[in-house]
mmCIF file of C-alpha atoms in Angstrom:
data_model
loop_
_atom_site.group_PDB
_atom_site.id
_atom_site.type_symbol
_atom_site.label_atom_id
_atom_site.label_comp_id
_atom_site.label_asym_id
_atom_site.label_seq_id
_atom_site.Cartn_x
_atom_site.Cartn_y
_atom_site.Cartn_z
ATOM 1 C CA MET U 40 -34.165 -60.155 -56.464
ATOM 2 C CA GLY U 41 -37.004 -59.529 -58.887
ATOM 3 C CA LYS U 42 -37.798 -61.068 -62.224
ATOM 4 C CA LEU U 43 -34.965 -61.004 -64.737
ATOM 5 C CA ALA U 44 -35.193 -60.123 -68.429
ATOM 6 C CA VAL U 45 -32.276 -60.678 -70.799
ATOM 7 C CA VAL U 46 -32.201 -58.355 -73.806
ATOM 8 C CA THR U 47 -29.611 -58.696 -76.564
ATOM 9 C CA GLY U 48 -28.814 -55.965 -79.054
ATOM 10 C CA ALA U 49 -29.880 -53.565 -76.301
ATOM 11 C CA SER U 50 -27.614 -50.575 -76.958
ATOM 12 C CA SER U 51 -30.121 -48.825 -79.231
ATOM 13 C CA GLY U 52 -33.164 -49.283 -81.440
ATOM 14 C CA ILE U 53 -35.726 -52.001 -80.793
ATOM 15 C CA GLY U 54 -33.559 -53.714 -78.175
ATOM 16 C CA LEU U 55 -33.216 -50.586 -76.046
ATOM 17 C CA GLU U 56 -36.946 -49.918 -76.314
ATOM 18 C CA LEU U 57 -37.714 -53.483 -75.227
ATOM 19 C CA ALA U 58 -35.425 -52.986 -72.241
ATOM 20 C CA ARG U 59 -37.391 -49.840 -71.322
ATOM 21 C CA LEU U 60 -40.632 -51.819 -71.386
ATOM 22 C CA PHE U 61 -39.237 -54.598 -69.192
ATOM 23 C CA ALA U 62 -37.910 -52.007 -66.756
ATOM 24 C CA GLY U 63 -41.287 -50.298 -66.694
ATOM 25 C CA ASP U 64 -42.811 -53.581 -65.544
ATOM 26 C CA GLY U 65 -40.209 -53.926 -62.795
ATOM 27 C CA HIS U 66 -37.858 -56.495 -64.355
ATOM 28 C CA ASP U 67 -34.194 -56.490 -63.486
ATOM 29 C CA LEU U 68 -32.170 -56.392 -66.687
ATOM 30 C CA MET U 69 -29.227 -58.208 -68.218
ATOM 31 C CA LEU U 70 -28.310 -56.208 -71.315
ATOM 32 C CA CYS U 71 -25.915 -57.397 -73.977
ATOM 33 C CA ALA U 72 -24.615 -55.837 -77.186
ATOM 34 C CA ASP U 73 -21.467 -55.537 -79.262
ATOM 35 C CA ARG U 74 -21.481 -51.780 -78.677
ATOM 36 C CA SER U 75 -21.269 -49.582 -75.605
ATOM 37 C CA LEU U 76 -24.141 -49.997 -73.147
ATOM 38 C CA GLY U 77 -23.124 -47.211 -70.779
ATOM 39 C CA ASP U 78 -25.853 -44.757 -71.763
ATOM 40 C CA ALA U 79 -28.504 -47.478 -71.766
ATOM 41 C CA ARG U 80 -27.469 -48.622 -68.303
ATOM 42 C CA THR U 81 -27.560 -45.117 -66.844
ATOM 43 C CA MET U 82 -30.980 -44.424 -68.317
ATOM 44 C CA LEU U 83 -32.525 -47.705 -67.204
ATOM 45 C CA GLU U 84 -31.035 -47.700 -63.701
ATOM 46 C CA ALA U 85 -32.834 -44.395 -63.176
ATOM 47 C CA THR U 86 -36.118 -46.349 -63.293
ATOM 48 C CA GLY U 87 -35.125 -48.168 -60.104
ATOM 49 C CA VAL U 88 -34.398 -51.632 -61.487
ATOM 50 C CA GLN U 89 -31.103 -53.499 -61.275
ATOM 51 C CA VAL U 90 -29.167 -53.422 -64.545
ATOM 52 C CA ASP U 91 -26.180 -55.515 -65.534
ATOM 53 C CA THR U 92 -24.458 -55.105 -68.896
ATOM 54 C CA LEU U 93 -22.058 -57.100 -71.016
ATOM 55 C CA GLU U 94 -20.373 -55.891 -74.199
ATOM 56 C CA VAL U 95 -19.508 -58.959 -76.274
ATOM 57 C CA ASP U 96 -19.852 -60.190 -79.838
ATOM 58 C CA LEU U 97 -22.752 -62.644 -79.919
ATOM 59 C CA ALA U 98 -21.625 -63.834 -83.342
ATOM 60 C CA THR U 99 -19.055 -65.914 -81.460
ATOM 61 C CA GLU U 100 -19.608 -68.911 -79.221
ATOM 62 C CA ALA U 101 -17.324 -67.293 -76.648
ATOM 63 C CA GLY U 102 -19.569 -64.240 -76.566
ATOM 64 C CA VAL U 103 -22.726 -66.290 -76.067
ATOM 65 C CA LEU U 104 -21.117 -68.389 -73.332
ATOM 66 C CA ALA U 105 -19.865 -65.243 -71.607
ATOM 67 C CA LEU U 106 -23.422 -63.931 -71.476
ATOM 68 C CA TYR U 107 -24.807 -67.216 -70.189
ATOM 69 C CA ASP U 108 -22.069 -67.481 -67.564
ATOM 70 C CA ARG U 109 -22.773 -63.905 -66.456
ATOM 71 C CA LEU U 110 -26.285 -64.991 -65.479
ATOM 72 C CA GLY U 111 -24.742 -67.179 -62.781
ATOM 73 C CA GLY U 112 -27.618 -69.620 -62.801
ATOM 74 C CA ARG U 113 -30.208 -66.953 -62.033
ATOM 75 C CA PRO U 114 -33.586 -67.879 -63.557
ATOM 76 C CA VAL U 115 -34.436 -65.909 -66.697
ATOM 77 C CA ASP U 116 -38.098 -64.956 -66.797
ATOM 78 C CA ALA U 117 -37.916 -63.415 -70.264
ATOM 79 C CA LEU U 118 -35.398 -63.594 -73.097
ATOM 80 C CA ALA U 119 -35.614 -60.960 -75.815
ATOM 81 C CA ALA U 120 -33.227 -62.320 -78.451
ATOM 82 C CA ASN U 121 -33.005 -59.171 -80.500
ATOM 83 C CA ALA U 122 -29.335 -58.960 -81.549
ATOM 84 C CA GLY U 123 -28.913 -58.896 -85.297
ATOM 85 C CA HIS U 124 -27.731 -56.782 -88.184
ATOM 86 C CA GLY U 125 -27.986 -56.579 -91.945
ATOM 87 C CA LEU U 126 -25.743 -56.316 -94.956
ATOM 88 C CA GLY U 127 -26.483 -54.476 -98.173
ATOM 89 C CA GLU U 128 -25.081 -54.731 -101.731
ATOM 90 C CA GLY U 129 -24.971 -57.769 -103.975
ATOM 91 C CA PHE U 130 -24.039 -61.104 -102.439
ATOM 92 C CA LEU U 131 -20.900 -61.545 -104.559
ATOM 93 C CA ASP U 132 -19.789 -57.979 -103.824
ATOM 94 C CA GLN U 133 -19.820 -58.500 -100.070
ATOM 95 C CA ALA U 134 -16.725 -59.487 -98.102
ATOM 96 C CA PHE U 135 -17.175 -63.015 -96.853
ATOM 97 C CA GLU U 136 -16.125 -62.087 -93.320
ATOM 98 C CA ASP U 137 -19.054 -59.647 -93.258
ATOM 99 C CA ILE U 138 -21.402 -62.361 -94.508
ATOM 100 C CA ALA U 139 -20.126 -64.747 -91.847
ATOM 101 C CA HIS U 140 -20.680 -62.150 -89.122
ATOM 102 C CA VAL U 141 -24.319 -61.648 -90.114
ATOM 103 C CA ILE U 142 -24.882 -65.411 -90.035
ATOM 104 C CA GLY U 143 -22.970 -65.715 -86.771
ATOM 105 C CA THR U 144 -25.029 -63.008 -85.086
ATOM 106 C CA ASN U 145 -28.480 -63.583 -86.550
ATOM 107 C CA VAL U 146 -28.422 -67.375 -86.813
ATOM 108 C CA THR U 147 -25.670 -69.171 -84.907
ATOM 109 C CA GLY U 148 -25.415 -66.921 -81.860
ATOM 110 C CA THR U 149 -29.170 -66.544 -81.526
ATOM 111 C CA THR U 150 -29.622 -70.301 -81.774
ATOM 112 C CA LYS U 151 -26.939 -71.041 -79.176
ATOM 113 C CA LEU U 152 -28.352 -68.565 -76.666
ATOM 114 C CA LEU U 153 -31.875 -69.815 -77.244
ATOM 115 C CA HIS U 154 -30.732 -73.403 -76.695
ATOM 116 C CA LEU U 155 -29.033 -72.583 -73.398
ATOM 117 C CA VAL U 156 -31.708 -70.349 -71.892
ATOM 118 C CA GLY U 157 -34.610 -72.288 -73.391
ATOM 119 C CA ARG U 158 -33.477 -75.521 -71.726
ATOM 120 C CA ASP U 159 -33.400 -73.801 -68.355
ATOM 121 C CA MET U 160 -36.871 -72.365 -68.895
ATOM 122 C CA ARG U 161 -38.281 -75.738 -69.901
ATOM 123 C CA ALA U 162 -36.740 -77.419 -66.856
ATOM 124 C CA ARG U 163 -38.301 -74.763 -64.640
ATOM 125 C CA GLY U 164 -41.644 -74.885 -66.447
ATOM 126 C CA SER U 165 -41.938 -71.157 -67.086
ATOM 127 C CA GLY U 166 -40.526 -68.373 -69.221
ATOM 128 C CA ARG U 167 -41.164 -66.082 -72.149
ATOM 129 C CA ILE U 168 -39.065 -65.920 -75.302
ATOM 130 C CA LEU U 169 -39.330 -63.021 -77.742
ATOM 131 C CA LEU U 170 -37.374 -63.335 -80.971
ATOM 132 C CA THR U 171 -36.885 -60.390 -83.294
ATOM 133 C CA GLY U 172 -37.497 -61.823 -86.727
ATOM 134 C CA SER U 173 -38.552 -59.745 -89.719
ATOM 135 C CA ILE U 174 -40.968 -59.608 -92.612
ATOM 136 C CA ALA U 175 -37.727 -59.752 -94.619
ATOM 137 C CA GLY U 176 -37.718 -63.456 -93.780
ATOM 138 C CA LEU U 177 -40.858 -63.890 -95.872
ATOM 139 C CA MET U 178 -39.229 -62.933 -99.172
ATOM 140 C CA PRO U 179 -35.983 -63.361 -101.115
ATOM 141 C CA GLY U 180 -33.789 -60.353 -100.405
ATOM 142 C CA SER U 181 -32.110 -59.241 -103.584
ATOM 143 C CA PHE U 182 -29.173 -57.003 -102.527
ATOM 144 C CA GLN U 183 -29.828 -58.087 -98.957
ATOM 145 C CA ALA U 184 -29.747 -61.830 -99.570
ATOM 146 C CA VAL U 185 -27.958 -63.103 -96.471
ATOM 147 C CA TYR U 186 -29.924 -60.920 -94.066
ATOM 148 C CA ASN U 187 -33.302 -62.033 -95.442
ATOM 149 C CA ALA U 188 -32.193 -65.660 -95.413
ATOM 150 C CA SER U 189 -31.072 -65.315 -91.790
ATOM 151 C CA LYS U 190 -34.427 -63.849 -90.785
ATOM 152 C CA ALA U 191 -36.263 -66.631 -92.631
ATOM 153 C CA TYR U 192 -34.366 -68.966 -90.322
ATOM 154 C CA VAL U 193 -35.341 -67.016 -87.193
ATOM 155 C CA ASP U 194 -39.002 -66.799 -88.223
ATOM 156 C CA SER U 195 -39.149 -70.536 -88.964
ATOM 157 C CA LEU U 196 -37.276 -71.544 -85.816
ATOM 158 C CA SER U 197 -39.680 -69.577 -83.661
ATOM 159 C CA PHE U 198 -42.765 -71.315 -85.038
ATOM 160 C CA ALA U 199 -41.222 -74.759 -84.623
ATOM 161 C CA LEU U 200 -39.966 -74.088 -81.109
ATOM 162 C CA ARG U 201 -43.311 -72.650 -80.061
ATOM 163 C CA ASN U 202 -44.997 -75.877 -81.124
ATOM 164 C CA GLU U 203 -42.447 -78.023 -79.302
ATOM 165 C CA LEU U 204 -42.891 -76.043 -76.087
ATOM 166 C CA LYS U 205 -46.668 -75.646 -76.203
ATOM 167 C CA ASP U 206 -47.292 -77.764 -73.086
ATOM 168 C CA THR U 207 -44.273 -76.710 -71.045
ATOM 169 C CA GLY U 208 -45.184 -73.297 -69.617
ATOM 170 C CA VAL U 209 -42.679 -71.578 -71.940
ATOM 171 C CA SER U 210 -44.069 -69.241 -74.604
ATOM 172 C CA VAL U 211 -42.322 -68.261 -77.834
ATOM 173 C CA THR U 212 -43.210 -65.112 -79.774
ATOM 174 C CA VAL U 213 -41.633 -63.758 -82.940
ATOM 175 C CA LEU U 214 -41.815 -60.041 -83.678
ATOM 176 C CA MET U 215 -41.668 -59.396 -87.425
ATOM 177 C CA PRO U 216 -41.015 -55.706 -88.084
ATOM 178 C CA GLY U 217 -40.572 -54.006 -91.401
ATOM 179 C CA PRO U 218 -38.180 -51.088 -91.934
ATOM 180 C CA THR U 219 -37.646 -49.390 -88.566
ATOM 181 C CA GLU U 220 -35.992 -46.112 -87.584
ATOM 182 C CA THR U 221 -32.742 -47.457 -86.122
ATOM 183 C CA ASP U 222 -29.074 -47.510 -87.155
ATOM 184 C CA PHE U 223 -29.767 -50.719 -89.134
ATOM 185 C CA PHE U 224 -29.500 -49.158 -92.591
ATOM 186 C CA GLU U 225 -26.390 -47.166 -91.744
ATOM 187 C CA ARG U 226 -24.664 -50.248 -90.354
ATOM 188 C CA ALA U 227 -25.734 -52.273 -93.404
ATOM 189 C CA GLY U 228 -24.446 -49.616 -95.811
ATOM 190 C CA MET U 229 -27.915 -49.075 -97.290
ATOM 191 C CA GLN U 230 -28.393 -45.322 -96.913
ATOM 192 C CA ASP U 231 -28.495 -44.847 -100.709
ATOM 193 C CA THR U 232 -31.330 -47.313 -101.302
ATOM 194 C CA VAL U 233 -35.037 -46.638 -101.704
ATOM 195 C CA VAL U 234 -35.836 -48.427 -98.445
ATOM 196 C CA GLY U 235 -32.951 -46.711 -96.677
ATOM 197 C CA LYS U 236 -34.343 -43.279 -97.527
ATOM 198 C CA ALA U 237 -38.016 -44.093 -96.982
ATOM 199 C CA ALA U 238 -40.084 -43.267 -93.901
ATOM 200 C CA LYS U 239 -39.948 -45.986 -91.261
ATOM 201 C CA MET U 240 -41.747 -47.039 -88.088
ATOM 202 C CA GLN U 241 -40.342 -45.722 -84.831
ATOM 203 C CA ALA U 242 -38.466 -48.275 -82.745
ATOM 204 C CA ASP U 243 -40.542 -47.644 -79.620
ATOM 205 C CA LYS U 244 -43.768 -48.441 -81.466
ATOM 206 C CA VAL U 245 -42.316 -51.650 -82.902
ATOM 207 C CA ALA U 246 -41.008 -52.744 -79.507
ATOM 208 C CA GLU U 247 -44.371 -52.056 -77.843
ATOM 209 C CA ILE U 248 -46.159 -54.252 -80.394
ATOM 210 C CA GLY U 249 -43.743 -57.122 -79.842
ATOM 211 C CA TYR U 250 -43.720 -56.760 -76.068
ATOM 212 C CA ARG U 251 -47.500 -56.824 -75.763
ATOM 213 C CA ALA U 252 -47.712 -59.830 -78.077
ATOM 214 C CA MET U 253 -45.193 -61.631 -75.860
ATOM 215 C CA LEU U 254 -47.217 -60.854 -72.735
ATOM 216 C CA ARG U 255 -50.324 -62.260 -74.421
ATOM 217 C CA GLY U 256 -48.440 -65.406 -75.342
ATOM 218 C CA GLN U 257 -49.065 -64.701 -79.014
ATOM 219 C CA GLY U 258 -47.049 -66.731 -81.502
ATOM 220 C CA ASP U 259 -46.205 -63.995 -83.974
ATOM 221 C CA VAL U 260 -46.940 -60.375 -84.747
ATOM 222 C CA VAL U 261 -46.176 -58.166 -87.729
ATOM 223 C CA ALA U 262 -45.581 -54.555 -86.677
ATOM 224 C CA GLY U 263 -47.532 -51.976 -88.682
ATOM 225 C CA MET U 264 -50.460 -52.088 -91.099
ATOM 226 C CA MET U 265 -48.403 -51.581 -94.255
ATOM 227 C CA ASN U 266 -46.064 -54.343 -93.159
ATOM 228 C CA LYS U 267 -49.060 -56.614 -92.580
ATOM 229 C CA VAL U 268 -50.114 -55.935 -96.165
ATOM 230 C CA GLN U 269 -46.600 -56.692 -97.397
ATOM 231 C CA ALA U 270 -46.501 -59.924 -95.392
ATOM 232 C CA ALA U 271 -49.831 -60.992 -96.872
ATOM 233 C CA THR U 272 -48.594 -60.155 -100.367
ATOM 234 C CA ALA U 273 -45.469 -62.235 -99.796
ATOM 235 C CA ALA U 274 -47.659 -65.246 -99.075
ATOM 236 C CA VAL U 275 -49.276 -65.223 -102.525
ATOM 237 C CA LEU U 276 -46.797 -63.773 -105.024
ATOM 238 C CA PRO U 277 -44.219 -65.950 -106.817
ATOM 239 C CA GLN U 278 -40.707 -65.828 -105.370
ATOM 240 C CA THR U 279 -39.342 -64.373 -108.613
ATOM 241 C CA ALA U 280 -41.763 -61.446 -108.369
ATOM 242 C CA LEU U 281 -40.883 -60.879 -104.723
ATOM 243 C CA ALA U 282 -37.166 -60.884 -105.529
ATOM 244 C CA GLU U 283 -37.693 -58.239 -108.210
ATOM 245 C CA MET U 284 -39.780 -56.115 -105.841
ATOM 246 C CA HIS U 285 -37.075 -56.363 -103.203
ATOM 247 C CA ARG U 286 -34.440 -55.384 -105.742
ATOM 248 C CA LYS U 287 -36.240 -52.103 -106.421
ATOM 249 C CA GLN U 288 -36.127 -51.311 -102.714
ATOM 250 C CA ALA U 289 -32.622 -52.466 -101.807
ATOM 251 C CA GLU U 290 -30.411 -52.049 -104.893
ATOM 252 C CA PRO U 291 -27.555 -49.600 -104.217
ATOM 253 C CA GLY U 292 -28.092 -46.205 -105.804
ATOM 254 C CA GLY U 293 -31.843 -46.664 -106.004
ATOM 255 C CA GLY U 294 -32.467 -44.031 -103.381
ATOM 256 C CA ALA U 295 -30.391 -41.336 -105.078
#
């Protein structure tokens, strides 16, 4: 058996493109998502690598444990913890079960999987972890409040964990994209917003940036020049100003 890469949220978008990159470098794949992975499996098996898939909800502890059990103790050389989704509209207008699912997927499930696989990597003294964070985590997300807060958690966790593991042989990288051409905005119900209608980076370009940063052992990378500018702006502007800027991009009806 060759090296194994685990990719979550791998049915489409950035996750699928990351899986392509791992396959191109000869990694066997364990793909996980809460949607069908049949097309992804067929496409990636054609590259000659071994592909296993599991369709579970990583917002639940049972889903995370099912993925970990599926590994059967096989060493994980790389974990791309990419599963996540957003939620548009005002916080008080959202159904709480939808809020809880975003937190469960982006925060709780990601943390549980990272804890399980990260411990194994540390014990072995090798491994690469790539977390999909977001520049959204750098600013308050008016009309996307829970998603931005969840990505602030992921971004922060990655920096802390990287420091804790700096002498262990395990690297931690966080990819911080901006708006990307995926089904994110459709799933979040944000098609009628300014950001939902705007031009976005292609998922393959974003994945390539994150993948190469991971291979270099880089701690973090913002995908795209305009997103780098936005990240730098977020570091200096008051939170109230950032919240108002985000409102103009994410308020429902703004993209009409």
